[in-house]
């Protein structure tokens, strides 16, 4: 559905996956940018490779792809949580 696509819903496992992807992409491109830029002796080359890696990480992580929502949480229904739980605060019962 279009609404789900624009809301960007991802689950907790999807968040963990996107963090892993972004860390790996940025680490590899950062190392690659440093090594190639050092070998070429060109700082602009280093910066452009780093910028490309950042753009790649953005394209992989930011859109809410369906792979990031494979384990959605099952939330409780409204008013089903604490009714009749018997919690007391300062001698008063909370319903």
JSON list of C-alpha atoms in Angstrom, two decimals:
[
{"chain": "A", "resi": 1, "resn": "UNK", "atom": "CA", "xyz": [0.00, 0.00, 0.00]},
{"chain": "A", "resi": 2, "resn": "UNK", "atom": "CA", "xyz": [1.12, 3.52, -0.71]},
{"chain": "A", "resi": 3, "resn": "UNK", "atom": "CA", "xyz": [0.43, 4.71, 2.83]},
{"chain": "A", "resi": 4, "resn": "UNK", "atom": "CA", "xyz": [2.73, 2.08, 4.33]},
{"chain": "A", "resi": 5, "resn": "UNK", "atom": "CA", "xyz": [5.43, 3.07, 1.86]},
{"chain": "A", "resi": 6, "resn": "UNK", "atom": "CA", "xyz": [5.26, 6.75, 2.77]},
{"chain": "A", "resi": 7, "resn": "UNK", "atom": "CA", "xyz": [5.01, 6.17, 6.53]},
{"chain": "A", "resi": 8, "resn": "UNK", "atom": "CA", "xyz": [8.29, 4.29, 6.52]},
{"chain": "A", "resi": 9, "resn": "UNK", "atom": "CA", "xyz": [7.35, 1.55, 8.94]},
{"chain": "A", "resi": 10, "resn": "UNK", "atom": "CA", "xyz": [10.18, -0.80, 9.86]},
{"chain": "A", "resi": 11, "resn": "UNK", "atom": "CA", "xyz": [10.39, -3.19, 12.80]},
{"chain": "A", "resi": 12, "resn": "UNK", "atom": "CA", "xyz": [13.10, -3.56, 15.44]},
{"chain": "A", "resi": 13, "resn": "UNK", "atom": "CA", "xyz": [14.93, -6.27, 13.50]},
{"chain": "A", "resi": 14, "resn": "UNK", "atom": "CA", "xyz": [14.84, -4.01, 10.43]},
{"chain": "A", "resi": 15, "resn": "UNK", "atom": "CA", "xyz": [16.39, -1.20, 12.47]},
{"chain": "A", "resi": 16, "resn": "UNK", "atom": "CA", "xyz": [19.18, -3.53, 13.53]},
{"chain": "A", "resi": 17, "resn": "UNK", "atom": "CA", "xyz": [19.69, -4.60, 9.92]},
{"chain": "A", "resi": 18, "resn": "UNK", "atom": "CA", "xyz": [19.85, -1.01, 8.63]},
{"chain": "A", "resi": 19, "resn": "UNK", "atom": "CA", "xyz": [22.38, -0.11, 11.31]},
{"chain": "A", "resi": 20, "resn": "UNK", "atom": "CA", "xyz": [24.53, -3.08, 10.27]},
{"chain": "A", "resi": 21, "resn": "UNK", "atom": "CA", "xyz": [24.26, -2.18, 6.57]},
{"chain": "A", "resi": 22, "resn": "UNK", "atom": "CA", "xyz": [25.17, 1.46, 7.13]},
{"chain": "A", "resi": 23, "resn": "UNK", "atom": "CA", "xyz": [28.12, 0.57, 9.37]},
{"chain": "A", "resi": 24, "resn": "UNK", "atom": "CA", "xyz": [29.52, -1.92, 6.86]},
{"chain": "A", "resi": 25, "resn": "UNK", "atom": "CA", "xyz": [29.03, 0.34, 3.83]},
{"chain": "A", "resi": 26, "resn": "UNK", "atom": "CA", "xyz": [30.54, 3.40, 5.50]},
{"chain": "A", "resi": 27, "resn": "UNK", "atom": "CA", "xyz": [33.48, 1.46, 6.95]},
{"chain": "A", "resi": 28, "resn": "UNK", "atom": "CA", "xyz": [34.37, -0.20, 3.64]},
{"chain": "A", "resi": 29, "resn": "UNK", "atom": "CA", "xyz": [34.03, 2.98, 1.59]},
{"chain": "A", "resi": 30, "resn": "UNK", "atom": "CA", "xyz": [35.93, 5.00, 4.18]},
{"chain": "A", "resi": 31, "resn": "UNK", "atom": "CA", "xyz": [38.81, 2.55, 4.15]},
{"chain": "A", "resi": 32, "resn": "UNK", "atom": "CA", "xyz": [38.71, 2.33, 0.35]},
{"chain": "A", "resi": 33, "resn": "UNK", "atom": "CA", "xyz": [38.62, 6.11, 0.03]},
{"chain": "A", "resi": 34, "resn": "UNK", "atom": "CA", "xyz": [41.61, 6.51, 2.32]},
{"chain": "A", "resi": 35, "resn": "UNK", "atom": "CA", "xyz": [43.72, 3.84, 0.62]},
{"chain": "A", "resi": 36, "resn": "UNK", "atom": "CA", "xyz": [42.95, 4.93, -2.94]},
{"chain": "A", "resi": 37, "resn": "UNK", "atom": "CA", "xyz": [43.25, 8.62, -2.11]},
{"chain": "A", "resi": 38, "resn": "UNK", "atom": "CA", "xyz": [46.58, 8.04, -0.39]},
{"chain": "A", "resi": 39, "resn": "UNK", "atom": "CA", "xyz": [47.85, 5.96, -3.32]},
{"chain": "A", "resi": 40, "resn": "UNK", "atom": "CA", "xyz": [46.79, 8.63, -5.81]},
{"chain": "A", "resi": 41, "resn": "UNK", "atom": "CA", "xyz": [47.92, 11.49, -3.58]},
{"chain": "A", "resi": 42, "resn": "UNK", "atom": "CA", "xyz": [44.63, 13.24, -4.29]},
{"chain": "A", "resi": 43, "resn": "UNK", "atom": "CA", "xyz": [42.36, 14.50, -1.52]},
{"chain": "A", "resi": 44, "resn": "UNK", "atom": "CA", "xyz": [39.49, 15.18, -3.94]},
{"chain": "A", "resi": 45, "resn": "UNK", "atom": "CA", "xyz": [39.53, 11.53, -5.00]},
{"chain": "A", "resi": 46, "resn": "UNK", "atom": "CA", "xyz": [39.23, 10.54, -1.34]},
{"chain": "A", "resi": 47, "resn": "UNK", "atom": "CA", "xyz": [36.35, 12.93, -0.76]},
{"chain": "A", "resi": 48, "resn": "UNK", "atom": "CA", "xyz": [34.42, 11.80, -3.85]},
{"chain": "A", "resi": 49, "resn": "UNK", "atom": "CA", "xyz": [34.73, 8.12, -2.90]},
{"chain": "A", "resi": 50, "resn": "UNK", "atom": "CA", "xyz": [33.56, 8.97, 0.62]},
{"chain": "A", "resi": 51, "resn": "UNK", "atom": "CA", "xyz": [30.65, 10.95, -0.78]},
{"chain": "A", "resi": 52, "resn": "UNK", "atom": "CA", "xyz": [29.71, 8.06, -3.05]},
{"chain": "A", "resi": 53, "resn": "UNK", "atom": "CA", "xyz": [29.77, 5.66, -0.11]},
{"chain": "A", "resi": 54, "resn": "UNK", "atom": "CA", "xyz": [27.56, 7.97, 1.90]},
{"chain": "A", "resi": 55, "resn": "UNK", "atom": "CA", "xyz": [25.09, 8.22, -1.00]},
{"chain": "A", "resi": 56, "resn": "UNK", "atom": "CA", "xyz": [25.11, 4.43, -1.36]},
{"chain": "A", "resi": 57, "resn": "UNK", "atom": "CA", "xyz": [24.44, 4.00, 2.37]},
{"chain": "A", "resi": 58, "resn": "UNK", "atom": "CA", "xyz": [21.59, 6.52, 2.09]},
{"chain": "A", "resi": 59, "resn": "UNK", "atom": "CA", "xyz": [20.00, 4.60, -0.79]},
{"chain": "A", "resi": 60, "resn": "UNK", "atom": "CA", "xyz": [20.31, 1.27, 1.02]},
{"chain": "A", "resi": 61, "resn": "UNK", "atom": "CA", "xyz": [19.17, 2.38, 4.48]},
{"chain": "A", "resi": 62, "resn": "UNK", "atom": "CA", "xyz": [16.66, 5.22, 4.20]},
{"chain": "A", "resi": 63, "resn": "UNK", "atom": "CA", "xyz": [13.84, 3.84, 1.99]},
{"chain": "A", "resi": 64, "resn": "UNK", "atom": "CA", "xyz": [11.51, 1.51, 3.93]},
{"chain": "A", "resi": 65, "resn": "UNK", "atom": "CA", "xyz": [12.12, -1.64, 1.89]},
{"chain": "A", "resi": 66, "resn": "UNK", "atom": "CA", "xyz": [9.88, -4.63, 2.76]},
{"chain": "A", "resi": 67, "resn": "UNK", "atom": "CA", "xyz": [12.91, -6.56, 4.04]},
{"chain": "A", "resi": 68, "resn": "UNK", "atom": "CA", "xyz": [13.01, -4.11, 6.96]},
{"chain": "A", "resi": 69, "resn": "UNK", "atom": "CA", "xyz": [9.48, -5.03, 8.13]},
{"chain": "A", "resi": 70, "resn": "UNK", "atom": "CA", "xyz": [9.50, -8.82, 8.13]},
{"chain": "A", "resi": 71, "resn": "UNK", "atom": "CA", "xyz": [9.01, -9.17, 11.92]},
{"chain": "A", "resi": 72, "resn": "UNK", "atom": "CA", "xyz": [6.32, -6.64, 12.92]},
{"chain": "A", "resi": 73, "resn": "UNK", "atom": "CA", "xyz": [5.42, -6.31, 16.59]},
{"chain": "A", "resi": 74, "resn": "UNK", "atom": "CA", "xyz": [2.04, -7.54, 17.79]},
{"chain": "A", "resi": 75, "resn": "UNK", "atom": "CA", "xyz": [0.73, -4.67, 19.89]},
{"chain": "A", "resi": 76, "resn": "UNK", "atom": "CA", "xyz": [-1.91, -5.00, 22.60]},
{"chain": "A", "resi": 77, "resn": "UNK", "atom": "CA", "xyz": [-5.41, -3.77, 21.87]},
{"chain": "A", "resi": 78, "resn": "UNK", "atom": "CA", "xyz": [-6.54, -0.55, 23.51]},
{"chain": "A", "resi": 79, "resn": "UNK", "atom": "CA", "xyz": [-7.83, -0.92, 27.08]},
{"chain": "A", "resi": 80, "resn": "UNK", "atom": "CA", "xyz": [-6.54, -4.48, 27.41]},
{"chain": "A", "resi": 81, "resn": "UNK", "atom": "CA", "xyz": [-3.34, -3.76, 29.28]},
{"chain": "A", "resi": 82, "resn": "UNK", "atom": "CA", "xyz": [-3.75, -2.81, 32.93]},
{"chain": "A", "resi": 83, "resn": "UNK", "atom": "CA", "xyz": [-7.43, -3.09, 33.76]},
{"chain": "A", "resi": 84, "resn": "UNK", "atom": "CA", "xyz": [-7.83, -4.87, 37.07]},
{"chain": "A", "resi": 85, "resn": "UNK", "atom": "CA", "xyz": [-4.11, -5.24, 37.63]},
{"chain": "A", "resi": 86, "resn": "UNK", "atom": "CA", "xyz": [-4.33, -4.24, 41.30]},
{"chain": "A", "resi": 87, "resn": "UNK", "atom": "CA", "xyz": [-1.45, -1.77, 41.30]},
{"chain": "A", "resi": 88, "resn": "UNK", "atom": "CA", "xyz": [-1.34, 0.51, 44.34]},
{"chain": "A", "resi": 89, "resn": "UNK", "atom": "CA", "xyz": [0.47, 3.85, 44.56]},
{"chain": "A", "resi": 90, "resn": "UNK", "atom": "CA", "xyz": [0.49, 5.62, 47.93]},
{"chain": "A", "resi": 91, "resn": "UNK", "atom": "CA", "xyz": [-2.34, 3.39, 49.13]},
{"chain": "A", "resi": 92, "resn": "UNK", "atom": "CA", "xyz": [-4.62, 4.22, 46.17]},
{"chain": "A", "resi": 93, "resn": "UNK", "atom": "CA", "xyz": [-5.59, 1.65, 43.60]},
{"chain": "A", "resi": 94, "resn": "UNK", "atom": "CA", "xyz": [-4.88, 2.47, 39.95]},
{"chain": "A", "resi": 95, "resn": "UNK", "atom": "CA", "xyz": [-7.30, 1.08, 37.37]}
]
